[in-house]
PDB file of C-alpha atoms and ligand atoms in Angstrom:
ATOM      1  CA  UNK I   1      53.611  79.436 139.460  1.00 88.00           C
ATOM      2  CA  UNK I   2      50.762  79.951 141.924  1.00 96.00           C
ATOM      3  CA  UNK I   3      49.600  83.417 143.022  1.00 98.00           C
ATOM      4  CA  UNK I   4      51.000  84.580 146.353  1.00 98.00           C
ATOM      5  CA  UNK I   5      49.880  87.627 148.344  1.00 98.00           C
ATOM      6  CA  UNK I   6      52.566  88.908 150.732  1.00 98.00           C
ATOM      7  CA  UNK I   7      51.728  91.170 153.697  1.00 97.00           C
ATOM      8  CA  UNK I   8      54.028  92.840 156.206  1.00 97.00           C
ATOM      9  CA  UNK I   9      51.271  92.700 158.790  1.00 96.00           C
ATOM     10  CA  UNK I  10      47.784  91.247 158.750  1.00 97.00           C
ATOM     11  CA  UNK I  11      45.182  90.140 161.291  1.00 97.00           C
ATOM     12  CA  UNK I  12      45.248  86.489 160.209  1.00 97.00           C
ATOM     13  CA  UNK I  13      46.372  84.949 156.914  1.00 98.00           C
ATOM     14  CA  UNK I  14      43.472  82.473 157.217  1.00 97.00           C
ATOM     15  CA  UNK I  15      40.914  85.288 157.232  1.00 97.00           C
ATOM     16  CA  UNK I  16      42.455  86.839 154.090  1.00 98.00           C
ATOM     17  CA  UNK I  17      42.783  83.467 152.345  1.00 97.00           C
ATOM     18  CA  UNK I  18      39.097  82.722 152.953  1.00 96.00           C
ATOM     19  CA  UNK I  19      38.180  86.091 151.419  1.00 96.00           C
ATOM     20  CA  UNK I  20      40.176  85.424 148.257  1.00 96.00           C
ATOM     21  CA  UNK I  21      38.921  81.832 148.070  1.00 95.00           C
ATOM     22  CA  UNK I  22      35.341  83.145 148.170  1.00 92.00           C
ATOM     23  CA  UNK I  23      36.206  85.395 145.206  1.00 93.00           C
ATOM     24  CA  UNK I  24      37.382  82.379 143.220  1.00 93.00           C
ATOM     25  CA  UNK I  25      41.150  82.123 143.889  1.00 95.00           C
ATOM     26  CA  UNK I  26      42.682  79.103 142.156  1.00 96.00           C
ATOM     27  CA  UNK I  27      43.985  76.110 144.049  1.00 96.00           C
ATOM     28  CA  UNK I  28      47.499  76.804 145.328  1.00 98.00           C
ATOM     29  CA  UNK I  29      46.924  80.546 145.886  1.00 98.00           C
ATOM     30  CA  UNK I  30      48.514  81.625 149.151  1.00 98.00           C
ATOM     31  CA  UNK I  31      48.649  84.451 151.663  1.00 98.00           C
ATOM     32  CA  UNK I  32      51.928  84.941 153.544  1.00 98.00           C
ATOM     33  CA  UNK I  33      52.568  87.502 156.287  1.00 97.00           C
ATOM     34  CA  UNK I  34      55.618  88.630 158.248  1.00 96.00           C
ATOM     35  CA  UNK I  35      53.409  89.247 161.255  1.00 96.00           C
ATOM     36  CA  UNK I  36      49.853  88.489 162.372  1.00 97.00           C
ATOM     37  CA  UNK I  37      48.013  90.614 164.918  1.00 96.00           C
ATOM     38  CA  UNK I  38      45.325  87.956 165.431  1.00 95.00           C
ATOM     39  CA  UNK I  39      47.010  84.682 164.503  1.00 95.00           C
ATOM     40  CA  UNK I  40      44.538  81.914 165.256  1.00 93.00           C
ATOM     41  CA  UNK I  41      45.071  78.366 166.407  1.00 91.00           C
ATOM     42  CA  UNK I  42      42.640  75.469 166.762  1.00 85.00           C
ATOM     43  CA  UNK I  43      39.847  75.515 169.331  1.00 79.00           C
ATOM     44  CA  UNK I  44      39.805  79.302 169.538  1.00 81.00           C
ATOM     45  CA  UNK I  45      43.395  79.573 170.763  1.00 86.00           C
ATOM     46  CA  UNK I  46      45.835  82.272 169.631  1.00 89.00           C
ATOM     47  CA  UNK I  47      48.866  81.559 167.516  1.00 91.00           C
ATOM     48  CA  UNK I  48      51.818  83.525 168.873  1.00 85.00           C
ATOM     49  CA  UNK I  49      53.243  85.288 165.782  1.00 89.00           C
ATOM     50  CA  UNK I  50      56.690  86.811 166.390  1.00 89.00           C
ATOM     51  CA  UNK I  51      57.387  89.445 163.661  1.00 91.00           C
ATOM     52  CA  UNK I  52      59.712  88.157 160.934  1.00 90.00           C
ATOM     53  CA  UNK I  53      60.730  85.013 162.824  1.00 95.00           C
ATOM     54  CA  UNK I  54      58.114  82.498 161.788  1.00 97.00           C
ATOM     55  CA  UNK I  55      56.267  81.290 158.736  1.00 98.00           C
ATOM     56  CA  UNK I  56      52.627  82.379 158.777  1.00 98.00           C
ATOM     57  CA  UNK I  57      50.828  81.320 155.628  1.00 98.00           C
ATOM     58  CA  UNK I  58      47.467  80.098 154.381  1.00 98.00           C
ATOM     59  CA  UNK I  59      47.040  78.113 151.195  1.00 98.00           C
ATOM     60  CA  UNK I  60      43.747  77.813 149.292  1.00 97.00           C
ATOM     61  CA  UNK I  61      43.210  74.289 147.982  1.00 97.00           C
ATOM     62  CA  UNK I  62      40.451  72.808 145.851  1.00 94.00           C
ATOM     63  CA  UNK I  63      41.303  69.096 145.852  1.00 92.00           C
ATOM     64  CA  UNK I  64      39.722  67.048 143.066  1.00 89.00           C
ATOM     65  CA  UNK I  65      37.587  63.969 143.765  1.00 89.00           C
ATOM     66  CA  UNK I  66      37.500  64.586 147.514  1.00 91.00           C
ATOM     67  CA  UNK I  67      34.057  64.130 149.066  1.00 89.00           C
ATOM     68  CA  UNK I  68      33.012  66.630 151.712  1.00 87.00           C
ATOM     69  CA  UNK I  69      33.115  64.011 154.461  1.00 88.00           C
ATOM     70  CA  UNK I  70      36.784  63.445 153.578  1.00 93.00           C
ATOM     71  CA  UNK I  71      37.725  67.103 154.028  1.00 91.00           C
ATOM     72  CA  UNK I  72      38.881  66.619 157.666  1.00 90.00           C
ATOM     73  CA  UNK I  73      41.600  64.302 156.323  1.00 94.00           C
ATOM     74  CA  UNK I  74      43.143  67.323 154.586  1.00 96.00           C
ATOM     75  CA  UNK I  75      44.519  68.478 157.964  1.00 95.00           C
ATOM     76  CA  UNK I  76      46.387  65.177 158.338  1.00 97.00           C
ATOM     77  CA  UNK I  77      47.710  65.433 154.766  1.00 98.00           C
ATOM     78  CA  UNK I  78      48.846  69.010 155.455  1.00 98.00           C
ATOM     79  CA  UNK I  79      50.607  67.998 158.676  1.00 98.00           C
ATOM     80  CA  UNK I  80      52.382  65.188 156.870  1.00 98.00           C
ATOM     81  CA  UNK I  81      53.475  67.563 154.078  1.00 98.00           C
ATOM     82  CA  UNK I  82      54.960  70.072 156.522  1.00 98.00           C
ATOM     83  CA  UNK I  83      56.653  67.248 158.464  1.00 98.00           C
ATOM     84  CA  UNK I  84      58.266  65.817 155.312  1.00 98.00           C
ATOM     85  CA  UNK I  85      59.696  69.222 154.358  1.00 98.00           C
ATOM     86  CA  UNK I  86      61.064  69.803 157.882  1.00 98.00           C
ATOM     87  CA  UNK I  87      62.641  66.317 157.847  1.00 98.00           C
ATOM     88  CA  UNK I  88      64.442  67.119 154.586  1.00 98.00           C
ATOM     89  CA  UNK I  89      65.654  70.509 155.807  1.00 97.00           C
ATOM     90  CA  UNK I  90      66.882  69.370 159.210  1.00 97.00           C
ATOM     91  CA  UNK I  91      67.941  65.784 158.479  1.00 97.00           C
ATOM     92  CA  UNK I  92      65.903  64.872 161.575  1.00 97.00           C
ATOM     93  CA  UNK I  93      62.636  63.025 162.123  1.00 98.00           C
ATOM     94  CA  UNK I  94      59.613  65.118 163.031  1.00 98.00           C
ATOM     95  CA  UNK I  95      56.542  63.551 164.592  1.00 98.00           C
ATOM     96  CA  UNK I  96      52.837  64.261 164.182  1.00 98.00           C
ATOM     97  CA  UNK I  97      50.502  64.794 167.085  1.00 96.00           C
ATOM     98  CA  UNK I  98      46.916  64.139 166.021  1.00 94.00           C
ATOM     99  CA  UNK I  99      45.353  65.995 164.408  1.00 92.00           C
ATOM    100  CA  UNK I 100      47.432  69.014 163.518  1.00 90.00           C
ATOM    101  CA  UNK I 101      50.698  69.468 165.394  1.00 96.00           C
ATOM    102  CA  UNK I 102      54.224  68.877 164.145  1.00 98.00           C
ATOM    103  CA  UNK I 103      56.780  67.992 166.799  1.00 98.00           C
ATOM    104  CA  UNK I 104      60.561  67.952 166.844  1.00 98.00           C
ATOM    105  CA  UNK I 105      62.558  66.717 169.850  1.00 97.00           C
ATOM    106  CA  UNK I 106      59.285  66.239 171.723  1.00 96.00           C
ATOM    107  CA  UNK I 107      58.292  69.914 171.322  1.00 96.00           C
ATOM    108  CA  UNK I 108      55.828  71.630 169.027  1.00 96.00           C
ATOM    109  CA  UNK I 109      57.461  73.301 166.037  1.00 97.00           C
ATOM    110  CA  UNK I 110      54.457  73.848 163.730  1.00 98.00           C
ATOM    111  CA  UNK I 111      50.677  73.782 163.682  1.00 97.00           C
ATOM    112  CA  UNK I 112      47.903  73.622 161.101  1.00 97.00           C
ATOM    113  CA  UNK I 113      44.495  75.285 161.137  1.00 96.00           C
ATOM    114  CA  UNK I 114      42.284  74.059 158.287  1.00 95.00           C
ATOM    115  CA  UNK I 115      39.019  75.828 157.512  1.00 93.00           C
ATOM    116  CA  UNK I 116      36.591  74.644 154.839  1.00 87.00           C
ATOM    117  CA  UNK I 117      33.925  76.316 152.754  1.00 79.00           C
ATOM    118  CA  UNK I 118      30.231  75.951 153.547  1.00 62.00           C
ATOM    119  CA  UNK I 119      29.156  72.316 153.292  1.00 57.00           C
ATOM    120  CA  UNK I 120      26.490  73.060 150.687  1.00 57.00           C
ATOM    121  CA  UNK I 121      28.889  74.436 148.046  1.00 62.00           C
ATOM    122  CA  UNK I 122      29.132  72.789 144.608  1.00 70.00           C
ATOM    123  CA  UNK I 123      32.407  71.085 143.621  1.00 69.00           C
ATOM    124  CA  UNK I 124      33.619  74.282 141.907  1.00 70.00           C
ATOM    125  CA  UNK I 125      32.852  76.441 144.931  1.00 80.00           C
ATOM    126  CA  UNK I 126      34.385  74.092 147.469  1.00 90.00           C
ATOM    127  CA  UNK I 127      37.739  74.890 149.009  1.00 94.00           C
ATOM    128  CA  UNK I 128      39.788  74.467 152.111  1.00 95.00           C
ATOM    129  CA  UNK I 129      42.131  77.048 153.539  1.00 97.00           C
ATOM    130  CA  UNK I 130      45.163  75.444 155.133  1.00 98.00           C
ATOM    131  CA  UNK I 131      46.749  77.774 157.654  1.00 98.00           C
ATOM    132  CA  UNK I 132      50.296  76.834 158.556  1.00 98.00           C
ATOM    133  CA  UNK I 133      52.428  78.298 161.312  1.00 98.00           C
ATOM    134  CA  UNK I 134      56.067  77.212 161.670  1.00 98.00           C
ATOM    135  CA  UNK I 135      58.514  78.456 164.293  1.00 97.00           C
ATOM    136  CA  UNK I 136      61.517  79.179 162.094  1.00 98.00           C
ATOM    137  CA  UNK I 137      64.197  81.578 163.348  1.00 98.00           C
ATOM    138  CA  UNK I 138      62.829  82.085 166.862  1.00 96.00           C
ATOM    139  CA  UNK I 139      65.246  81.985 169.774  1.00 96.00           C
ATOM    140  CA  UNK I 140      63.969  80.643 173.108  1.00 94.00           C
ATOM    141  CA  UNK I 141      63.303  84.111 174.526  1.00 95.00           C
ATOM    142  CA  UNK I 142      60.962  84.906 171.605  1.00 94.00           C
ATOM    143  CA  UNK I 143      58.428  82.532 173.152  1.00 92.00           C
ATOM    144  CA  UNK I 144      56.306  83.487 176.172  1.00 91.00           C
ATOM    145  CA  UNK I 145      57.631  81.948 179.412  1.00 92.00           C
ATOM    146  CA  UNK I 146      54.757  79.498 179.690  1.00 90.00           C
ATOM    147  CA  UNK I 147      55.508  78.056 176.240  1.00 90.00           C
ATOM    148  CA  UNK I 148      59.300  77.710 176.458  1.00 92.00           C
ATOM    149  CA  UNK I 149      59.243  74.133 177.743  1.00 93.00           C
ATOM    150  CA  UNK I 150      56.831  72.888 175.099  1.00 94.00           C
ATOM    151  CA  UNK I 151      57.711  74.651 171.839  1.00 95.00           C
ATOM    152  CA  UNK I 152      60.794  74.816 169.657  1.00 97.00           C
ATOM    153  CA  UNK I 153      61.972  76.317 166.365  1.00 97.00           C
ATOM    154  CA  UNK I 154      64.112  75.294 163.417  1.00 98.00           C
ATOM    155  CA  UNK I 155      66.829  77.665 164.665  1.00 98.00           C
ATOM    156  CA  UNK I 156      66.775  76.275 168.219  1.00 97.00           C
ATOM    157  CA  UNK I 157      67.024  72.720 166.858  1.00 97.00           C
ATOM    158  CA  UNK I 158      69.695  73.230 164.200  1.00 97.00           C
ATOM    159  CA  UNK I 159      71.538  76.471 165.028  1.00 97.00           C
ATOM    160  CA  UNK I 160      70.859  77.539 161.427  1.00 97.00           C
ATOM    161  CA  UNK I 161      68.792  80.470 160.116  1.00 97.00           C
ATOM    162  CA  UNK I 162      66.302  79.564 157.389  1.00 97.00           C
ATOM    163  CA  UNK I 163      64.875  81.772 154.623  1.00 98.00           C
ATOM    164  CA  UNK I 164      61.182  81.889 155.470  1.00 97.00           C
ATOM    165  CA  UNK I 165      60.017  82.453 151.872  1.00 97.00           C
ATOM    166  CA  UNK I 166      61.985  79.437 150.640  1.00 98.00           C
ATOM    167  CA  UNK I 167      60.479  77.308 153.390  1.00 98.00           C
ATOM    168  CA  UNK I 168      57.030  78.506 152.347  1.00 98.00           C
ATOM    169  CA  UNK I 169      57.626  77.593 148.671  1.00 98.00           C
ATOM    170  CA  UNK I 170      58.863  74.120 149.638  1.00 98.00           C
ATOM    171  CA  UNK I 171      55.841  73.528 151.878  1.00 98.00           C
ATOM    172  CA  UNK I 172      53.316  74.691 149.273  1.00 98.00           C
ATOM    173  CA  UNK I 173      54.867  72.435 146.625  1.00 98.00           C
ATOM    174  CA  UNK I 174      54.904  69.413 148.937  1.00 98.00           C
ATOM    175  CA  UNK I 175      51.336  70.055 150.086  1.00 98.00           C
ATOM    176  CA  UNK I 176      49.990  70.278 146.530  1.00 98.00           C
ATOM    177  CA  UNK I 177      51.855  67.094 145.576  1.00 98.00           C
ATOM    178  CA  UNK I 178      50.515  65.178 148.581  1.00 98.00           C
ATOM    179  CA  UNK I 179      46.978  66.417 147.851  1.00 98.00           C
ATOM    180  CA  UNK I 180      47.358  65.168 144.290  1.00 97.00           C
ATOM    181  CA  UNK I 181      48.210  61.731 145.729  1.00 97.00           C
ATOM    182  CA  UNK I 182      45.160  61.994 147.999  1.00 97.00           C
ATOM    183  CA  UNK I 183      42.945  62.822 144.991  1.00 96.00           C
ATOM    184  CA  UNK I 184      44.378  60.134 142.705  1.00 96.00           C
ATOM    185  CA  UNK I 185      45.275  57.276 145.053  1.00 97.00           C
ATOM    186  CA  UNK I 186      43.122  57.860 148.128  1.00 97.00           C
ATOM    187  CA  UNK I 187      44.042  58.360 151.776  1.00 97.00           C
ATOM    188  CA  UNK I 188      45.773  55.039 152.535  1.00 97.00           C
ATOM    189  CA  UNK I 189      49.274  55.791 151.176  1.00 97.00           C
ATOM    190  CA  UNK I 190      49.323  59.053 153.129  1.00 98.00           C
ATOM    191  CA  UNK I 191      47.907  57.513 156.279  1.00 98.00           C
ATOM    192  CA  UNK I 192      50.562  54.814 156.360  1.00 98.00           C
ATOM    193  CA  UNK I 193      53.279  57.499 156.240  1.00 98.00           C
ATOM    194  CA  UNK I 194      51.413  59.501 158.890  1.00 98.00           C
ATOM    195  CA  UNK I 195      51.256  56.491 161.219  1.00 98.00           C
ATOM    196  CA  UNK I 196      55.045  56.095 161.138  1.00 98.00           C
ATOM    197  CA  UNK I 197      55.299  59.560 162.638  1.00 98.00           C
ATOM    198  CA  UNK I 198      52.573  59.210 165.259  1.00 97.00           C
ATOM    199  CA  UNK I 199      53.709  61.055 168.399  1.00 96.00           C
ATOM    200  CA  UNK I 200      50.823  59.869 170.587  1.00 94.00           C
ATOM    201  CA  UNK I 201      50.792  56.172 169.678  1.00 96.00           C
ATOM    202  CA  UNK I 202      50.889  54.015 172.824  1.00 95.00           C
ATOM    203  CA  UNK I 203      51.018  57.060 175.095  1.00 93.00           C
ATOM    204  CA  UNK I 204      48.711  57.659 178.004  1.00 92.00           C
ATOM    205  CA  UNK I 205      46.553  60.598 177.112  1.00 90.00           C
ATOM    206  CA  UNK I 206      43.472  62.575 177.895  1.00 88.00           C
ATOM    207  CA  UNK I 207      41.168  64.066 175.327  1.00 84.00           C
ATOM    208  CA  UNK I 208      37.941  65.954 175.213  1.00 73.00           C
ATOM    209  CA  UNK I 209      35.610  64.904 172.438  1.00 68.00           C
ATOM    210  CA  UNK I 210      33.085  67.095 170.634  1.00 61.00           C
ATOM    211  CA  UNK I 211      30.409  66.218 173.197  1.00 66.00           C
ATOM    212  CA  UNK I 212      32.661  67.503 175.939  1.00 71.00           C
ATOM    213  CA  UNK I 213      33.236  64.062 177.410  1.00 80.00           C
ATOM    214  CA  UNK I 214      36.654  63.541 178.905  1.00 84.00           C
ATOM    215  CA  UNK I 215      38.339  60.281 177.889  1.00 84.00           C
ATOM    216  CA  UNK I 216      41.527  58.951 179.436  1.00 88.00           C
ATOM    217  CA  UNK I 217      43.381  56.047 177.899  1.00 89.00           C
ATOM    218  CA  UNK I 218      46.078  54.830 175.565  1.00 92.00           C
ATOM    219  CA  UNK I 219      46.295  56.339 172.084  1.00 93.00           C
ATOM    220  CA  UNK I 220      45.786  53.729 169.365  1.00 95.00           C
ATOM    221  CA  UNK I 221      46.502  56.009 166.406  1.00 96.00           C
ATOM    222  CA  UNK I 222      44.124  57.196 163.673  1.00 96.00           C
ATOM    223  CA  UNK I 223      41.785  54.706 161.969  1.00 95.00           C
ATOM    224  CA  UNK I 224      41.296  54.485 158.197  1.00 95.00           C
ATOM    225  CA  UNK I 225      39.103  57.591 158.321  1.00 93.00           C
ATOM    226  CA  UNK I 226      41.789  59.559 160.149  1.00 94.00           C
ATOM    227  CA  UNK I 227      39.878  59.531 163.437  1.00 92.00           C
ATOM    228  CA  UNK I 228      41.919  58.960 166.557  1.00 93.00           C
ATOM    229  CA  UNK I 229      41.132  55.922 168.690  1.00 92.00           C
ATOM    230  CA  UNK I 230      41.781  55.769 172.415  1.00 92.00           C
ATOM    231  CA  UNK I 231      41.498  52.627 174.590  1.00 92.00           C
ATOM    232  CA  UNK I 232      40.317  53.329 178.128  1.00 88.00           C
ATOM    233  CA  UNK I 233      41.208  51.304 181.252  1.00 87.00           C
ATOM    234  CA  UNK I 234      38.167  49.026 180.697  1.00 88.00           C
ATOM    235  CA  UNK I 235      39.423  48.178 177.212  1.00 91.00           C
ATOM    236  CA  UNK I 236      36.701  50.195 175.516  1.00 88.00           C
ATOM    237  CA  UNK I 237      37.705  51.957 172.303  1.00 89.00           C
ATOM    238  CA  UNK I 238      36.651  55.577 171.929  1.00 88.00           C
ATOM    239  CA  UNK I 239      36.638  57.503 168.680  1.00 87.00           C
ATOM    240  CA  UNK I 240      37.869  61.040 169.071  1.00 85.00           C
ATOM    241  CA  UNK I 241      36.392  63.164 166.321  1.00 66.00           C
ATOM    242  CA  UNK I 242      38.086  66.298 167.526  1.00 62.00           C
ATOM    243  CA  UNK I 243      39.067  67.842 170.767  1.00 60.00           C
ATOM    244  CA  UNK I 244      42.078  69.036 172.629  1.00 66.00           C
ATOM    245  CA  UNK I 245      44.374  66.065 172.854  1.00 72.00           C
ATOM    246  CA  UNK I 246      46.930  66.323 175.600  1.00 72.00           C
ATOM    247  CA  UNK I 247      49.146  63.883 177.363  1.00 72.00           C
ATOM    248  CA  UNK I 248      47.742  62.762 180.667  1.00 66.00           C
ATOM    249  CA  UNK I 249      49.545  63.910 183.784  1.00 55.00           C
ATOM    250  CA  UNK I 250      49.189  61.728 186.826  1.00 45.00           C
TER     251      UNK I 250
HETATM  252  C1  BTN T 301      47.371  75.244 165.998  1.00 88.75           C
HETATM  253  O1  BTN T 301      48.428  74.679 166.276  1.00 88.75           O
HETATM  254  O2  BTN T 301      46.455  75.379 166.835  1.00 88.75           O
HETATM  255  C2  BTN T 301      47.176  75.795 164.618  1.00 88.75           C
HETATM  256  C3  BTN T 301      48.026  77.001 164.383  1.00 88.75           C
HETATM  257  C4  BTN T 301      47.872  77.580 163.004  1.00 88.75           C
HETATM  258  C5  BTN T 301      48.578  78.895 162.894  1.00 88.75           C
HETATM  259  C6  BTN T 301      48.601  79.419 161.487  1.00 88.75           C
HETATM  260  S1  BTN T 301      49.666  80.805 161.286  1.00 88.75           S
HETATM  261  C7  BTN T 301      49.044  81.080 159.689  1.00 88.75           C
HETATM  262  C8  BTN T 301      47.558  80.803 159.733  1.00 88.75           C
HETATM  263  N1  BTN T 301      46.827  81.995 160.121  1.00 88.75           N
HETATM  264  C9  BTN T 301      46.257  81.882 161.303  1.00 88.75           C
HETATM  265  O3  BTN T 301      45.587  82.773 161.876  1.00 88.75           O
HETATM  266  N2  BTN T 301      46.482  80.663 161.808  1.00 88.75           N
HETATM  267  C10 BTN T 301      47.270  79.858 160.903  1.00 88.75           C
END
């Protein structure tokens, strides 16, 4: 049994999870909230948190044998873990949009925001907080108008209501198991599963890399380090370390 802190309302479960991680929370400790007033997404975006309808949780992990430079791979492992649980629950095949989105029927159903401890920390002090948001029992009108075409929920996809706490327990278990595989067997076994679910592979896309340079091309999937490759019209391969990856519109 791992410690779990439940909140009716909180600013962001990631903020709370970082606090408890700093005070030494063990790996697997989680913060779960019914509602977030300041749910955060990647790249400074908000995460729309409808009260009681979604899963909003953050899990503290302290993976063994993982070098600091391999910490970004944790986001891919987390995405895969969430995707595998959603596949089992729905009997459908989710897809993964690099680096952190989970898609079902071509629409976003879940997202991951991973935050790590300061780079200088010793092994014992090191942690990552994996923030997970899943649209669970939302109906279409729960989403803002501008999102309705691009997001979905478990309820919209299956017509079934899910117990959010049970979904959380299943995701935490899967995540800790997949991280154990990462620690003991390395990234390859996880990456090969991830690649089978690659939403962007072969698609025309546009991304902005960390230097702010816009790259347009065909997605080649993540390399062995988990970094996305894109081939531009001149055949040049670009490595996308991070950035807002979106499909190109022509
Ligand atoms: C994204 O798709 O940009 C990432 C979304 C992550 C949202 C979750 S909800 C629980 C946790 N707390 C937050 O403030 N964000 C993450």
